[in-house]
Amino acid sequence: MKYTGITYRPPFEADSLLLQVTQGCSHNRCSFCTMYRDIPFQIERMEQIEQDIREAGQFLPHARRVFLVNGDAFVLSAHDLAHIAQLIRSHLPAVDTIAMYASVRNIQGKTDDELKQLRALGVNDLNIGLESGLESVLIHMNKGYSAGQALHELQRLDRAGMSYGVNVILGAAGAKHFREHAEATADLLNKTKVSLIFTGTVHADPGCPLFEEMQNGSFEESTFEEYLLEEEILLKRLTLEGCLIFGLHPSNVVPLRGYLCKDKEKMLLEIQKRRRQLGERLHTHPIRCEEGAIIQP
Ligand code: SF4
């Protein structure tokens, strides 16, 4: 296995050294996701990982940050992650952060002591596809955990001193349930120390169950106005100090970036401004292209 298939990374990891430790996603069953649908999950051989780290040490000796790919690299055992972190520290001594995608299920597989040990070795800034704090959405999206389990695992990361960001999918509850979705998601996140909330809106490509539901009408997508209302409710309800709202994914109705709570009013004004711009089109549905990007009217 050698860097085949698609590699995804969060936009804020653009300057990180990407190191492949897995391929695909160990869950690969979320109802809206086709990212790794045709890529069987595999773990890279440790010999290969070590060789790649040695090579990176020769060509990028001053690298400060590593992002382990692919879909949920935190699925590796704590033992293997610790070994990789130690190799990175020895061949890339300037690296201070080893980040990666992680799922709630991946955290469940590690003890409190293991989380603390990994944090001490530089593992930090996990990017977690939480998507929602509403139970019915987590079930419908087939995330494989409940809201209570998600909260429990995020709080374990908090206690281990490990920083993380979460992805939230606006509109994931469907058009009629945007209010309860925003409220439940804000309420869950307010009980954590999440440092970054990455927002996007719901979209699905052919090949996943949600796409079929959107096509046959059993899942009703939000209108522009419902997306804006949901984001407004979410922002107003969030009380997390210092948390970065990163809403620059092109699937968003309005691009937003700011820190809670100091930039909250500014972001709410941006939503109002977008509402005025949309005018009569507020009650229509977005038209999308690649990766759910909204073709802005
Ligand atoms: S959303 Fe994340 S956890 Fe779910 S199938 Fe896709 S990559 Fe895997």
PDB file of C-alpha atoms and ligand atoms in Angstrom:
ATOM      1  CA  MET A   1       0.000   0.000   0.000  1.00  0.00           C
ATOM      2  CA  LYS A   2       1.691   3.205  -1.082  1.00  0.00           C
ATOM      3  CA  TYR A   3      -0.261   6.472  -1.237  1.00  0.00           C
ATOM      4  CA  THR A   4      -2.957   5.114  -3.508  1.00  0.00           C
ATOM      5  CA  GLY A   5      -6.529   6.378  -3.625  1.00  0.00           C
ATOM      6  CA  ILE A   6      -7.693   9.805  -2.543  1.00  0.00           C
ATOM      7  CA  THR A   7      -6.108  11.556   0.381  1.00  0.00           C
ATOM      8  CA  TYR A   8      -8.287  13.988   2.323  1.00  0.00           C
ATOM      9  CA  ARG A   9      -7.111  16.494   4.891  1.00  0.00           C
ATOM     10  CA  PRO A  10      -8.792  19.442   6.598  1.00  0.00           C
ATOM     11  CA  PRO A  11      -8.123  22.827   4.948  1.00  0.00           C
ATOM     12  CA  PHE A  12      -6.241  24.082   7.991  1.00  0.00           C
ATOM     13  CA  GLU A  13      -3.710  21.240   7.570  1.00  0.00           C
ATOM     14  CA  ALA A  14      -2.568  22.597   4.190  1.00  0.00           C
ATOM     15  CA  ASP A  15       0.975  23.217   5.468  1.00  0.00           C
ATOM     16  CA  SER A  16       1.301  19.959   7.397  1.00  0.00           C
ATOM     17  CA  LEU A  17       3.454  17.050   6.365  1.00  0.00           C
ATOM     18  CA  LEU A  18       1.023  14.289   5.335  1.00  0.00           C
ATOM     19  CA  LEU A  19       2.028  10.816   6.437  1.00  0.00           C
ATOM     20  CA  GLN A  20      -0.095   7.855   5.376  1.00  0.00           C
ATOM     21  CA  VAL A  21      -0.700   5.323   8.142  1.00  0.00           C
ATOM     22  CA  THR A  22      -4.022   3.876   6.999  1.00  0.00           C
ATOM     23  CA  GLN A  23      -6.055   3.769   3.839  1.00  0.00           C
ATOM     24  CA  GLY A  24      -9.819   4.258   3.689  1.00  0.00           C
ATOM     25  CA  CYS A  25     -12.023   4.501   6.769  1.00  0.00           C
ATOM     26  CA  SER A  26     -12.496   1.761   9.355  1.00  0.00           C
ATOM     27  CA  HIS A  27     -16.221   2.584   9.650  1.00  0.00           C
ATOM     28  CA  ASN A  28     -17.100   3.483   6.055  1.00  0.00           C
ATOM     29  CA  ARG A  29     -20.839   3.255   6.707  1.00  0.00           C
ATOM     30  CA  CYS A  30     -22.036   6.799   7.328  1.00  0.00           C
ATOM     31  CA  SER A  31     -25.164   7.264   5.268  1.00  0.00           C
ATOM     32  CA  PHE A  32     -24.028  10.531   3.652  1.00  0.00           C
ATOM     33  CA  CYS A  33     -20.421   9.652   2.894  1.00  0.00           C
ATOM     34  CA  THR A  34     -18.813   8.316  -0.266  1.00  0.00           C
ATOM     35  CA  MET A  35     -15.286   9.491   0.469  1.00  0.00           C
ATOM     36  CA  TYR A  36     -13.799   6.031   0.856  1.00  0.00           C
ATOM     37  CA  ARG A  37     -16.701   3.883  -0.366  1.00  0.00           C
ATOM     38  CA  ASP A  38     -14.563   1.926  -2.842  1.00  0.00           C
ATOM     39  CA  ILE A  39     -11.358   1.889  -0.844  1.00  0.00           C
ATOM     40  CA  PRO A  40     -10.951  -1.112   1.453  1.00  0.00           C
ATOM     41  CA  PHE A  41      -9.697  -0.151   4.890  1.00  0.00           C
ATOM     42  CA  GLN A  42      -6.062  -1.102   5.439  1.00  0.00           C
ATOM     43  CA  ILE A  43      -3.353  -0.293   7.939  1.00  0.00           C
ATOM     44  CA  GLU A  44       0.035   0.625   6.503  1.00  0.00           C
ATOM     45  CA  ARG A  45       2.961  -1.642   7.376  1.00  0.00           C
ATOM     46  CA  MET A  46       5.060  -0.179  10.173  1.00  0.00           C
ATOM     47  CA  GLU A  47       8.222  -0.717   8.091  1.00  0.00           C
ATOM     48  CA  GLN A  48       6.761   1.502   5.368  1.00  0.00           C
ATOM     49  CA  ILE A  49       5.710   4.177   7.869  1.00  0.00           C
ATOM     50  CA  GLU A  50       9.189   4.172   9.365  1.00  0.00           C
ATOM     51  CA  GLN A  51      10.773   4.457   5.925  1.00  0.00           C
ATOM     52  CA  ASP A  52       8.508   7.419   5.071  1.00  0.00           C
ATOM     53  CA  ILE A  53       9.380   9.186   8.332  1.00  0.00           C
ATOM     54  CA  ARG A  54      13.107   8.689   7.714  1.00  0.00           C
ATOM     55  CA  GLU A  55      12.698  10.076   4.192  1.00  0.00           C
ATOM     56  CA  ALA A  56      10.703  13.072   5.480  1.00  0.00           C
ATOM     57  CA  GLY A  57      13.468  13.684   8.020  1.00  0.00           C
ATOM     58  CA  GLN A  58      15.958  14.020   5.150  1.00  0.00           C
ATOM     59  CA  PHE A  59      13.855  16.276   2.921  1.00  0.00           C
ATOM     60  CA  LEU A  60      11.821  18.280   5.439  1.00  0.00           C
ATOM     61  CA  PRO A  61      13.965  18.344   8.572  1.00  0.00           C
ATOM     62  CA  HIS A  62      12.290  21.517   9.875  1.00  0.00           C
ATOM     63  CA  ALA A  63       8.676  20.293   9.557  1.00  0.00           C
ATOM     64  CA  ARG A  64       6.626  21.495  12.542  1.00  0.00           C
ATOM     65  CA  ARG A  65       3.399  19.625  12.069  1.00  0.00           C
ATOM     66  CA  VAL A  66       2.392  16.185  10.781  1.00  0.00           C
ATOM     67  CA  PHE A  67      -1.105  15.107   9.748  1.00  0.00           C
ATOM     68  CA  LEU A  68      -1.592  11.347   9.679  1.00  0.00           C
ATOM     69  CA  VAL A  69      -3.861  10.174   6.872  1.00  0.00           C
ATOM     70  CA  ASN A  70      -6.390   8.674   5.943  1.00  0.00           C
ATOM     71  CA  GLY A  71     -10.060   8.617   7.072  1.00  0.00           C
ATOM     72  CA  ASP A  72      -9.633   7.818  10.762  1.00  0.00           C
ATOM     73  CA  ALA A  73      -5.950   7.333  11.518  1.00  0.00           C
ATOM     74  CA  PHE A  74      -6.724   7.435  15.260  1.00  0.00           C
ATOM     75  CA  VAL A  75      -8.110   3.914  14.804  1.00  0.00           C
ATOM     76  CA  LEU A  76      -4.539   2.633  15.186  1.00  0.00           C
ATOM     77  CA  SER A  77      -3.813   1.123  18.561  1.00  0.00           C
ATOM     78  CA  ALA A  78      -2.322   3.424  21.176  1.00  0.00           C
ATOM     79  CA  HIS A  79       0.782   1.248  21.004  1.00  0.00           C
ATOM     80  CA  ASP A  80       1.237   1.813  17.263  1.00  0.00           C
ATOM     81  CA  LEU A  81       0.437   5.527  17.463  1.00  0.00           C
ATOM     82  CA  ALA A  82       2.949   5.945  20.281  1.00  0.00           C
ATOM     83  CA  HIS A  83       5.580   4.144  18.216  1.00  0.00           C
ATOM     84  CA  ILE A  84       4.864   6.386  15.198  1.00  0.00           C
ATOM     85  CA  ALA A  85       4.990   9.494  17.401  1.00  0.00           C
ATOM     86  CA  GLN A  86       8.348   8.403  18.804  1.00  0.00           C
ATOM     87  CA  LEU A  87       9.713   7.825  15.297  1.00  0.00           C
ATOM     88  CA  ILE A  88       8.504  11.285  14.263  1.00  0.00           C
ATOM     89  CA  ARG A  89      10.113  12.871  17.305  1.00  0.00           C
ATOM     90  CA  SER A  90      13.414  11.194  16.576  1.00  0.00           C
ATOM     91  CA  HIS A  91      13.593  11.906  12.808  1.00  0.00           C
ATOM     92  CA  LEU A  92      11.670  15.206  12.734  1.00  0.00           C
ATOM     93  CA  PRO A  93      12.646  16.854  16.017  1.00  0.00           C
ATOM     94  CA  ALA A  94      10.963  20.198  15.203  1.00  0.00           C
ATOM     95  CA  VAL A  95       7.491  18.586  15.003  1.00  0.00           C
ATOM     96  CA  ASP A  96       5.322  19.754  17.883  1.00  0.00           C
ATOM     97  CA  THR A  97       1.931  18.449  16.744  1.00  0.00           C
ATOM     98  CA  ILE A  98       0.799  15.146  15.264  1.00  0.00           C
ATOM     99  CA  ALA A  99      -2.800  15.624  14.154  1.00  0.00           C
ATOM    100  CA  MET A 100      -5.226  13.287  12.363  1.00  0.00           C
ATOM    101  CA  TYR A 101      -8.864  12.454  11.698  1.00  0.00           C
ATOM    102  CA  ALA A 102     -10.496  10.531  14.528  1.00  0.00           C
ATOM    103  CA  SER A 103     -13.929   9.125  15.208  1.00  0.00           C
ATOM    104  CA  VAL A 104     -15.750   8.809  18.517  1.00  0.00           C
ATOM    105  CA  ARG A 105     -15.336   5.054  18.133  1.00  0.00           C
ATOM    106  CA  ASN A 106     -11.542   5.430  17.832  1.00  0.00           C
ATOM    107  CA  ILE A 107     -11.438   7.270  21.182  1.00  0.00           C
ATOM    108  CA  GLN A 108     -13.541   4.531  22.784  1.00  0.00           C
ATOM    109  CA  GLY A 109     -10.756   2.089  21.934  1.00  0.00           C
ATOM    110  CA  LYS A 110      -8.207   3.866  24.131  1.00  0.00           C
ATOM    111  CA  THR A 111      -7.830   4.089  27.895  1.00  0.00           C
ATOM    112  CA  ASP A 112      -7.480   7.389  29.757  1.00  0.00           C
ATOM    113  CA  ASP A 113      -3.801   6.635  30.390  1.00  0.00           C
ATOM    114  CA  GLU A 114      -3.220   5.902  26.717  1.00  0.00           C
ATOM    115  CA  LEU A 115      -4.807   9.200  25.708  1.00  0.00           C
ATOM    116  CA  LYS A 116      -2.556  11.041  28.153  1.00  0.00           C
ATOM    117  CA  GLN A 117       0.501   9.166  26.918  1.00  0.00           C
ATOM    118  CA  LEU A 118      -0.293  10.022  23.290  1.00  0.00           C
ATOM    119  CA  ARG A 119      -0.834  13.662  24.201  1.00  0.00           C
ATOM    120  CA  ALA A 120       2.554  13.733  25.904  1.00  0.00           C
ATOM    121  CA  LEU A 121       4.094  12.415  22.673  1.00  0.00           C
ATOM    122  CA  GLY A 122       2.632  15.288  20.616  1.00  0.00           C
ATOM    123  CA  VAL A 123      -0.636  13.754  19.399  1.00  0.00           C
ATOM    124  CA  ASN A 124      -3.093  16.662  19.406  1.00  0.00           C
ATOM    125  CA  ASP A 125      -5.630  18.608  17.347  1.00  0.00           C
ATOM    126  CA  LEU A 126      -7.757  15.606  16.365  1.00  0.00           C
ATOM    127  CA  ASN A 127     -10.369  16.336  13.714  1.00  0.00           C
ATOM    128  CA  ILE A 128     -13.565  14.504  14.643  1.00  0.00           C
ATOM    129  CA  GLY A 129     -16.583  13.983  12.391  1.00  0.00           C
ATOM    130  CA  LEU A 130     -19.160  14.465  15.128  1.00  0.00           C
ATOM    131  CA  GLU A 131     -21.717  15.853  12.625  1.00  0.00           C
ATOM    132  CA  SER A 132     -24.550  16.315  15.138  1.00  0.00           C
ATOM    133  CA  GLY A 133     -25.559  16.311  18.779  1.00  0.00           C
ATOM    134  CA  LEU A 134     -29.062  15.031  18.025  1.00  0.00           C
ATOM    135  CA  GLU A 135     -29.659  11.346  18.699  1.00  0.00           C
ATOM    136  CA  SER A 136     -32.058  10.769  15.808  1.00  0.00           C
ATOM    137  CA  VAL A 137     -29.574  12.261  13.343  1.00  0.00           C
ATOM    138  CA  LEU A 138     -26.682  10.147  14.592  1.00  0.00           C
ATOM    139  CA  ILE A 139     -28.848   7.048  14.133  1.00  0.00           C
ATOM    140  CA  HIS A 140     -30.080   8.128  10.704  1.00  0.00           C
ATOM    141  CA  MET A 141     -26.555   8.995   9.583  1.00  0.00           C
ATOM    142  CA  ASN A 142     -25.343   5.625  10.867  1.00  0.00           C
ATOM    143  CA  LYS A 143     -22.468   7.181  12.765  1.00  0.00           C
ATOM    144  CA  GLY A 144     -22.114   4.186  15.063  1.00  0.00           C
ATOM    145  CA  TYR A 145     -22.374   6.059  18.373  1.00  0.00           C
ATOM    146  CA  SER A 146     -24.982   7.864  20.425  1.00  0.00           C
ATOM    147  CA  ALA A 147     -24.934  11.519  21.496  1.00  0.00           C
ATOM    148  CA  GLY A 148     -24.228  10.391  25.065  1.00  0.00           C
ATOM    149  CA  GLN A 149     -21.273   8.291  23.943  1.00  0.00           C
ATOM    150  CA  ALA A 150     -19.936  11.168  21.845  1.00  0.00           C
ATOM    151  CA  LEU A 151     -20.107  13.538  24.816  1.00  0.00           C
ATOM    152  CA  HIS A 152     -18.445  10.980  27.086  1.00  0.00           C
ATOM    153  CA  GLU A 153     -15.543  10.435  24.666  1.00  0.00           C
ATOM    154  CA  LEU A 154     -15.018  14.138  23.952  1.00  0.00           C
ATOM    155  CA  GLN A 155     -14.890  14.810  27.687  1.00  0.00           C
ATOM    156  CA  ARG A 156     -12.280  12.046  28.035  1.00  0.00           C
ATOM    157  CA  LEU A 157     -10.149  13.940  25.490  1.00  0.00           C
ATOM    158  CA  ASP A 158     -10.694  17.099  27.554  1.00  0.00           C
ATOM    159  CA  ARG A 159      -9.444  15.366  30.676  1.00  0.00           C
ATOM    160  CA  ALA A 160      -6.419  14.018  28.782  1.00  0.00           C
ATOM    161  CA  GLY A 161      -5.605  17.578  27.693  1.00  0.00           C
ATOM    162  CA  MET A 162      -5.961  16.671  24.021  1.00  0.00           C
ATOM    163  CA  SER A 163      -7.270  19.406  21.754  1.00  0.00           C
ATOM    164  CA  TYR A 164      -9.758  18.650  18.984  1.00  0.00           C
ATOM    165  CA  GLY A 165     -12.088  20.141  16.435  1.00  0.00           C
ATOM    166  CA  VAL A 166     -15.418  18.714  15.331  1.00  0.00           C
ATOM    167  CA  ASN A 167     -17.309  18.760  12.074  1.00  0.00           C
ATOM    168  CA  VAL A 168     -20.957  19.761  12.242  1.00  0.00           C
ATOM    169  CA  ILE A 169     -23.346  19.213   9.329  1.00  0.00           C
ATOM    170  CA  LEU A 170     -25.985  21.920   9.173  1.00  0.00           C
ATOM    171  CA  GLY A 171     -29.234  20.568   7.797  1.00  0.00           C
ATOM    172  CA  ALA A 172     -28.418  16.993   8.828  1.00  0.00           C
ATOM    173  CA  ALA A 173     -31.800  16.636  10.552  1.00  0.00           C
ATOM    174  CA  GLY A 174     -33.684  17.691   7.436  1.00  0.00           C
ATOM    175  CA  ALA A 175     -35.628  20.832   6.700  1.00  0.00           C
ATOM    176  CA  LYS A 176     -38.241  20.664   9.434  1.00  0.00           C
ATOM    177  CA  HIS A 177     -35.911  19.896  12.307  1.00  0.00           C
ATOM    178  CA  PHE A 178     -33.217  22.555  11.982  1.00  0.00           C
ATOM    179  CA  ARG A 179     -34.068  24.143  15.339  1.00  0.00           C
ATOM    180  CA  GLU A 180     -33.794  21.006  17.454  1.00  0.00           C
ATOM    181  CA  HIS A 181     -30.657  20.017  15.546  1.00  0.00           C
ATOM    182  CA  ALA A 182     -28.916  23.318  16.252  1.00  0.00           C
ATOM    183  CA  GLU A 183     -30.000  23.293  19.909  1.00  0.00           C
ATOM    184  CA  ALA A 184     -28.964  19.699  20.626  1.00  0.00           C
ATOM    185  CA  THR A 185     -25.626  20.166  18.869  1.00  0.00           C
ATOM    186  CA  ALA A 186     -24.855  23.403  20.733  1.00  0.00           C
ATOM    187  CA  ASP A 187     -25.905  21.854  24.055  1.00  0.00           C
ATOM    188  CA  LEU A 188     -23.593  18.871  23.555  1.00  0.00           C
ATOM    189  CA  LEU A 189     -20.631  21.005  22.462  1.00  0.00           C
ATOM    190  CA  ASN A 190     -21.115  23.479  25.325  1.00  0.00           C
ATOM    191  CA  LYS A 191     -20.290  20.636  27.723  1.00  0.00           C
ATOM    192  CA  THR A 192     -16.898  20.073  26.047  1.00  0.00           C
ATOM    193  CA  LYS A 193     -13.697  22.033  25.467  1.00  0.00           C
ATOM    194  CA  VAL A 194     -13.834  21.756  21.680  1.00  0.00           C
ATOM    195  CA  SER A 195     -11.429  24.261  20.110  1.00  0.00           C
ATOM    196  CA  LEU A 196     -12.735  24.363  16.529  1.00  0.00           C
ATOM    197  CA  ILE A 197     -16.128  23.783  14.922  1.00  0.00           C
ATOM    198  CA  PHE A 198     -15.949  23.084  11.203  1.00  0.00           C
ATOM    199  CA  THR A 199     -19.344  23.652   9.644  1.00  0.00           C
ATOM    200  CA  GLY A 200     -20.692  22.509   6.311  1.00  0.00           C
ATOM    201  CA  THR A 201     -24.178  21.798   5.001  1.00  0.00           C
ATOM    202  CA  VAL A 202     -25.627  18.404   4.212  1.00  0.00           C
ATOM    203  CA  HIS A 203     -24.989  16.971   0.773  1.00  0.00           C
ATOM    204  CA  ALA A 204     -24.693  13.501  -0.664  1.00  0.00           C
ATOM    205  CA  ASP A 205     -23.186  12.081  -3.818  1.00  0.00           C
ATOM    206  CA  PRO A 206     -24.492   9.057  -5.745  1.00  0.00           C
ATOM    207  CA  GLY A 207     -23.613   5.781  -4.068  1.00  0.00           C
ATOM    208  CA  CYS A 208     -24.769   6.466  -0.522  1.00  0.00           C
ATOM    209  CA  PRO A 209     -28.146   5.945   1.188  1.00  0.00           C
ATOM    210  CA  LEU A 210     -28.734   9.641   1.836  1.00  0.00           C
ATOM    211  CA  PHE A 211     -28.442  10.424  -1.860  1.00  0.00           C
ATOM    212  CA  GLU A 212     -31.278   7.956  -2.544  1.00  0.00           C
ATOM    213  CA  GLU A 213     -33.379   9.535   0.216  1.00  0.00           C
ATOM    214  CA  MET A 214     -32.817  13.002  -1.210  1.00  0.00           C
ATOM    215  CA  GLN A 215     -33.766  11.774  -4.657  1.00  0.00           C
ATOM    216  CA  ASN A 216     -36.965  10.016  -3.565  1.00  0.00           C
ATOM    217  CA  GLY A 217     -37.980  12.857  -1.251  1.00  0.00           C
ATOM    218  CA  SER A 218     -37.863  10.938   2.023  1.00  0.00           C
ATOM    219  CA  PHE A 219     -35.154  13.362   3.203  1.00  0.00           C
ATOM    220  CA  GLU A 220     -36.130  16.967   2.682  1.00  0.00           C
ATOM    221  CA  GLU A 221     -33.266  19.384   2.329  1.00  0.00           C
ATOM    222  CA  SER A 222     -33.343  22.764   4.049  1.00  0.00           C
ATOM    223  CA  THR A 223     -33.877  25.989   2.145  1.00  0.00           C
ATOM    224  CA  PHE A 224     -31.316  28.797   2.264  1.00  0.00           C
ATOM    225  CA  GLU A 225     -33.374  30.410   5.020  1.00  0.00           C
ATOM    226  CA  GLU A 226     -33.537  27.212   7.081  1.00  0.00           C
ATOM    227  CA  TYR A 227     -29.763  26.778   6.811  1.00  0.00           C
ATOM    228  CA  LEU A 228     -29.227  30.381   7.914  1.00  0.00           C
ATOM    229  CA  LEU A 229     -31.685  30.032  10.789  1.00  0.00           C
ATOM    230  CA  GLU A 230     -29.989  26.832  11.933  1.00  0.00           C
ATOM    231  CA  GLU A 231     -26.572  28.455  11.912  1.00  0.00           C
ATOM    232  CA  GLU A 232     -27.948  31.485  13.736  1.00  0.00           C
ATOM    233  CA  ILE A 233     -29.488  29.326  16.476  1.00  0.00           C
ATOM    234  CA  LEU A 234     -26.295  27.297  16.789  1.00  0.00           C
ATOM    235  CA  LEU A 235     -24.074  30.376  17.106  1.00  0.00           C
ATOM    236  CA  LYS A 236     -26.374  32.141  19.550  1.00  0.00           C
ATOM    237  CA  ARG A 237     -26.554  29.078  21.793  1.00  0.00           C
ATOM    238  CA  LEU A 238     -22.845  28.226  21.813  1.00  0.00           C
ATOM    239  CA  THR A 239     -21.067  29.549  24.897  1.00  0.00           C
ATOM    240  CA  LEU A 240     -17.587  28.114  24.259  1.00  0.00           C
ATOM    241  CA  GLU A 241     -14.959  30.795  24.849  1.00  0.00           C
ATOM    242  CA  GLY A 242     -12.061  30.820  22.402  1.00  0.00           C
ATOM    243  CA  CYS A 243     -13.543  28.205  20.064  1.00  0.00           C
ATOM    244  CA  LEU A 244     -12.924  28.897  16.370  1.00  0.00           C
ATOM    245  CA  ILE A 245     -15.934  28.703  14.081  1.00  0.00           C
ATOM    246  CA  PHE A 246     -14.525  27.587  10.753  1.00  0.00           C
ATOM    247  CA  GLY A 247     -17.352  27.867   8.246  1.00  0.00           C
ATOM    248  CA  LEU A 248     -15.405  28.307   5.048  1.00  0.00           C
ATOM    249  CA  HIS A 249     -16.337  25.021   3.362  1.00  0.00           C
ATOM    250  CA  PRO A 250     -17.959  25.894   0.012  1.00  0.00           C
ATOM    251  CA  SER A 251     -21.111  23.999   1.012  1.00  0.00           C
ATOM    252  CA  ASN A 252     -21.971  26.769   3.473  1.00  0.00           C
ATOM    253  CA  VAL A 253     -24.647  29.310   2.594  1.00  0.00           C
ATOM    254  CA  VAL A 254     -22.521  32.062   4.114  1.00  0.00           C
ATOM    255  CA  PRO A 255     -18.763  31.875   4.678  1.00  0.00           C
ATOM    256  CA  LEU A 256     -17.995  32.494   8.349  1.00  0.00           C
ATOM    257  CA  ARG A 257     -14.823  32.478  10.392  1.00  0.00           C
ATOM    258  CA  GLY A 258     -14.481  33.833  13.873  1.00  0.00           C
ATOM    259  CA  TYR A 259     -13.844  33.077  17.507  1.00  0.00           C
ATOM    260  CA  LEU A 260     -16.477  32.575  20.145  1.00  0.00           C
ATOM    261  CA  CYS A 261     -17.710  34.531  21.774  1.00  0.00           C
ATOM    262  CA  LYS A 262     -15.867  37.722  20.802  1.00  0.00           C
ATOM    263  CA  ASP A 263     -16.790  37.468  17.096  1.00  0.00           C
ATOM    264  CA  LYS A 264     -20.304  36.108  17.617  1.00  0.00           C
ATOM    265  CA  GLU A 265     -22.115  39.367  16.855  1.00  0.00           C
ATOM    266  CA  LYS A 266     -19.977  39.934  13.768  1.00  0.00           C
ATOM    267  CA  MET A 267     -20.837  36.462  12.451  1.00  0.00           C
ATOM    268  CA  LEU A 268     -24.529  36.943  13.201  1.00  0.00           C
ATOM    269  CA  LEU A 269     -24.416  40.186  11.216  1.00  0.00           C
ATOM    270  CA  GLU A 270     -22.864  38.276   8.298  1.00  0.00           C
ATOM    271  CA  ILE A 271     -25.821  35.886   8.390  1.00  0.00           C
ATOM    272  CA  GLN A 272     -28.264  38.781   8.308  1.00  0.00           C
ATOM    273  CA  LYS A 273     -26.375  40.363   5.442  1.00  0.00           C
ATOM    274  CA  ARG A 274     -26.539  37.090   3.480  1.00  0.00           C
ATOM    275  CA  ARG A 275     -30.259  36.867   4.172  1.00  0.00           C
ATOM    276  CA  ARG A 276     -30.779  40.314   2.669  1.00  0.00           C
ATOM    277  CA  GLN A 277     -28.636  39.403  -0.352  1.00  0.00           C
ATOM    278  CA  LEU A 278     -30.668  36.278  -1.030  1.00  0.00           C
ATOM    279  CA  GLY A 279     -33.955  38.160  -0.975  1.00  0.00           C
ATOM    280  CA  GLU A 280     -36.683  36.165  -2.744  1.00  0.00           C
ATOM    281  CA  ARG A 281     -34.361  33.179  -3.172  1.00  0.00           C
ATOM    282  CA  LEU A 282     -34.252  32.624   0.591  1.00  0.00           C
ATOM    283  CA  HIS A 283     -37.018  30.049   0.364  1.00  0.00           C
ATOM    284  CA  THR A 284     -35.439  28.035  -2.454  1.00  0.00           C
ATOM    285  CA  HIS A 285     -33.000  25.145  -2.206  1.00  0.00           C
ATOM    286  CA  PRO A 286     -29.296  25.424  -2.992  1.00  0.00           C
ATOM    287  CA  ILE A 287     -27.936  24.108  -6.277  1.00  0.00           C
ATOM    288  CA  ARG A 288     -24.673  22.291  -5.724  1.00  0.00           C
ATOM    289  CA  CYS A 289     -21.589  21.114  -7.566  1.00  0.00           C
ATOM    290  CA  GLU A 290     -18.395  19.281  -6.527  1.00  0.00           C
ATOM    291  CA  GLU A 291     -18.124  18.396  -2.810  1.00  0.00           C
ATOM    292  CA  GLY A 292     -21.511  19.940  -2.174  1.00  0.00           C
ATOM    293  CA  ALA A 293     -20.267  23.421  -3.037  1.00  0.00           C
ATOM    294  CA  ILE A 294     -23.228  25.767  -3.372  1.00  0.00           C
ATOM    295  CA  ILE A 295     -23.466  27.616  -6.666  1.00  0.00           C
ATOM    296  CA  GLN A 296     -24.140  31.002  -5.130  1.00  0.00           C
ATOM    297  CA  PRO A 297     -27.209  32.715  -6.546  1.00  0.00           C
TER     298      PRO A 297
HETATM  299  S1  SF4 B   1     -17.961  10.355   7.412  1.00  0.00           S
HETATM  300 FE1  SF4 B   1     -15.962   9.821   8.259  1.00  0.00          FE
HETATM  301  S2  SF4 B   1     -16.400   8.050   9.614  1.00  0.00           S
HETATM  302 FE2  SF4 B   1     -18.151   8.262   8.240  1.00  0.00          FE
HETATM  303  S3  SF4 B   1     -17.736   6.871   6.521  1.00  0.00           S
HETATM  304 FE3  SF4 B   1     -16.999   8.929   5.935  1.00  0.00          FE
HETATM  305  S4  SF4 B   1     -14.833   8.961   6.505  1.00  0.00           S
HETATM  306 FE4  SF4 B   1     -15.786   7.238   7.594  1.00  0.00          FE
END
